[in-house]
Amino acid sequence: MKLRESGMPEEDYWESLFDIELILDRMGIDATLHDVAELGCGYGTFTVPVARRIRGIIETYDIEPAMVERTIQRAQEAGLDNVRAEVRDVLTEGFGGTPQTKDACLLFNILHGEEPERLLVHAARAVHPGGRVLVIHWRYDPVTPRGPSMEIRPQPEQVIVWAQTTKILRFIPPLLDLPPWHYGLRFVATSSADL
Ligand SMILES: C[S@@+](CC[C@H](N)C(=O)[O-])C[C@H]1O[C@@H](n2cnc3c(N)ncnc32)[C@H](O)[C@@H]1O
């Protein structure tokens, strides 16, 4: 099921709304990471820069075939051989790879959909104990030039409560400012054996 308000604007406009390298720096996405998963790749806005930084493979999924095709195309154009992108409904089918194998799982601009706790559980299942679930989202502020409606836009405190319901994700303070328009949250998986 395609998540509510998850349609994408034109690619150049979308990518003008982020300082991608600053976001990756502050979220701790660097060569200390091996394999990474991403739920909802969109245009590959983050997939390709993440693939450049990590030492392993990024496995990414999107429900829209055009988004997956674009991400693969961009990875190929960048000469990267560590991007695996597949069409998948991550809400109903979950993370498609081997559970508990990733150093990190990215939930970027996706937790405003239906059943955010379920997505957090899928992300928690992807990472090994000690692995990270990394969340970014639009600031809870109506002046942002884009972003889901305020009624469904998650506040950081709400995301932390949702993550606690998984029982295995622990928030790593602080709340990160990702100017101009986003915030970031990092969680560590304590164990996912019982999920
Ligand atoms: C707002 S975009 C964010 C994309 C990317 N994470 C980023 O920040 O640039 C959300 C993406 O999630 C995808 N999506 C929506 N529902 C999905 C589902 N059930 N399974 C997988 N992807 C989904 C949409 O097609 C869209 O590309």
XYZ file of C-alpha atoms and ligand atoms in Angstrom:
222
model
C 0.000 0.000 0.000
C 1.478 3.316 -1.035
C 1.841 5.480 2.055
C -0.309 8.579 2.319
C 1.206 11.828 1.004
C 4.289 10.031 -0.282
C 4.139 11.212 -3.890
C 7.232 13.045 -5.050
C 7.599 16.475 -6.673
C 10.001 17.034 -9.561
C 13.474 15.670 -8.776
C 15.511 18.903 -8.954
C 13.074 20.725 -6.726
C 13.026 17.874 -4.171
C 16.800 17.874 -4.007
C 17.000 21.646 -3.554
C 15.316 21.150 -0.180
C 18.181 19.333 1.540
C 21.826 19.856 2.398
C 22.567 16.203 1.722
C 26.203 16.105 2.813
C 25.417 17.954 6.057
C 22.609 15.497 6.761
C 24.832 12.483 6.197
C 27.616 14.011 8.326
C 25.319 14.743 11.247
C 23.564 11.376 11.026
C 26.931 9.618 11.235
C 26.785 7.984 7.819
C 30.402 7.347 6.918
C 32.995 4.655 6.231
C 32.514 3.125 9.678
C 29.328 1.589 8.216
C 29.295 -1.573 6.161
C 25.889 -2.693 4.888
C 22.903 -0.363 5.045
C 19.191 -0.674 4.213
C 16.826 2.100 3.176
C 13.022 1.948 3.169
C 11.649 4.236 0.439
C 14.461 5.337 -1.897
C 12.547 7.924 -3.923
C 14.855 9.317 -6.593
C 17.924 7.905 -4.835
C 18.524 11.348 -3.343
C 20.231 9.798 -0.325
C 20.913 6.306 -1.674
C 23.707 7.341 -4.025
C 25.543 9.686 -1.607
C 25.244 7.042 1.127
C 26.647 4.380 -1.234
C 29.664 6.622 -1.850
C 30.403 6.854 1.873
C 29.886 3.349 3.239
C 32.171 0.327 2.901
C 29.431 -2.199 2.082
C 26.208 -2.431 0.113
C 23.057 -0.344 0.383
C 19.844 -2.310 -0.203
C 16.952 -0.005 -0.925
C 13.260 -0.410 -1.715
C 10.394 1.622 -3.090
C 6.838 0.784 -4.067
C 7.123 2.892 -7.249
C 8.973 1.168 -10.124
C 9.951 4.550 -11.594
C 11.715 5.491 -8.354
C 13.644 2.234 -8.288
C 14.623 2.614 -11.960
C 15.831 6.165 -11.366
C 17.885 5.109 -8.352
C 19.531 2.278 -10.299
C 20.230 4.622 -13.198
C 21.869 7.191 -10.926
C 23.994 4.539 -9.215
C 25.167 3.286 -12.598
C 25.936 6.815 -13.802
C 27.963 7.352 -10.633
C 29.917 4.158 -11.296
C 28.746 2.565 -8.050
C 28.425 -1.190 -7.774
C 27.186 -1.298 -4.169
C 23.555 -0.261 -4.701
C 20.779 -2.881 -4.824
C 17.335 -1.395 -5.484
C 14.075 -3.344 -5.725
C 10.379 -2.671 -5.994
C 8.811 -3.637 -2.698
C 5.957 -2.596 -0.457
C 7.934 -2.179 2.723
C 4.881 -1.550 4.862
C 3.133 -4.833 4.142
C 6.162 -6.955 3.155
C 8.805 -5.474 5.405
C 12.521 -5.272 4.812
C 13.424 -7.716 2.056
C 16.963 -8.689 2.978
C 18.478 -10.995 5.566
C 17.319 -9.869 9.023
C 19.747 -8.518 11.599
C 22.572 -7.999 9.131
C 22.704 -4.245 8.528
C 24.752 -1.648 10.341
C 21.998 0.896 9.726
C 18.523 1.269 8.277
C 17.309 4.611 6.928
C 13.762 5.891 7.330
C 14.014 9.231 5.557
C 10.854 11.302 5.062
C 8.594 8.302 5.382
C 7.227 8.108 8.932
C 4.190 10.292 8.207
C 2.563 7.283 6.528
C 0.092 4.870 8.004
C 1.474 2.576 10.710
C 4.798 4.262 11.466
C 5.437 1.852 14.345
C 5.255 -1.042 11.882
C 7.888 0.596 9.680
C 10.094 1.128 12.729
C 9.782 -2.579 13.560
C 10.757 -3.497 9.983
C 13.770 -1.180 10.247
C 14.718 -2.625 13.634
C 14.570 -6.137 12.158
C 17.000 -5.178 9.423
C 19.827 -4.171 11.755
C 21.979 -6.304 14.013
C 22.154 -5.601 17.738
C 24.128 -2.390 18.058
C 23.011 -1.279 14.579
C 21.326 2.068 13.967
C 17.895 3.086 12.771
C 18.246 6.583 11.358
C 15.236 8.850 10.866
C 14.948 12.234 9.214
C 11.789 14.199 8.732
C 10.410 17.624 7.989
C 10.468 20.043 10.912
C 7.120 20.300 12.621
C 6.592 23.797 11.319
C 4.063 24.939 8.705
C 6.567 27.370 7.123
C 8.512 24.515 5.504
C 8.225 24.801 1.710
C 7.004 21.217 1.474
C 6.238 18.273 3.707
C 3.178 16.301 4.747
C 0.185 18.027 6.261
C 0.633 19.021 9.865
C -2.062 16.569 10.969
C 0.108 13.611 9.995
C 3.583 15.154 10.215
C 5.403 13.475 13.099
C 7.005 15.527 15.830
C 10.373 14.189 17.007
C 8.994 13.354 20.454
C 6.278 11.278 18.783
C 8.850 9.322 16.761
C 10.782 8.582 19.960
C 7.607 7.223 21.603
C 6.854 5.077 18.531
C 10.408 3.725 18.570
C 10.048 2.813 22.245
C 7.037 0.645 21.372
C 9.374 -1.642 19.383
C 11.021 -2.456 22.750
C 14.420 -2.709 21.128
C 15.188 0.772 19.785
C 16.854 3.197 22.159
C 17.098 6.886 21.273
C 20.608 8.292 21.030
C 20.405 11.974 22.014
C 20.566 14.695 20.892
C 17.800 15.644 18.513
C 19.719 16.727 15.403
C 19.074 19.927 13.513
C 19.407 19.354 9.756
C 18.955 22.784 8.241
C 17.223 24.183 6.427
C 14.088 22.106 6.926
C 14.680 18.792 8.652
C 15.452 17.143 11.946
C 17.187 13.855 12.579
C 16.914 11.091 15.162
C 19.260 8.184 15.752
C 18.306 4.960 17.484
C 20.366 1.945 18.434
C 18.935 -1.583 18.353
C 19.562 -3.380 21.612
C 18.291 -6.749 20.285
C 15.868 -7.809 17.597
C 15.743 -11.530 18.267
C 12.143 -11.463 19.501
C 10.607 -9.279 16.807
C 8.677 11.322 0.503
S 9.470 10.083 -0.429
C 11.065 9.977 0.384
C 12.090 9.295 -0.470
C 13.513 9.287 0.104
N 13.566 8.538 1.343
C 13.998 10.691 0.307
O 13.985 11.164 1.459
O 14.378 11.340 -0.687
C 8.674 8.612 0.088
C 8.926 7.433 -0.834
O 8.314 6.278 -0.254
C 7.753 5.514 -1.281
N 6.719 4.658 -0.710
C 5.458 4.976 -0.360
N 4.817 3.926 0.138
C 5.698 2.889 0.119
C 5.621 1.522 0.494
N 4.495 1.015 1.023
N 6.704 0.732 0.300
C 7.849 1.245 -0.245
N 7.974 2.542 -0.617
C 6.919 3.350 -0.436
C 7.245 6.537 -2.267
O 7.063 5.969 -3.560
C 8.326 7.593 -2.219
O 9.321 7.383 -3.189
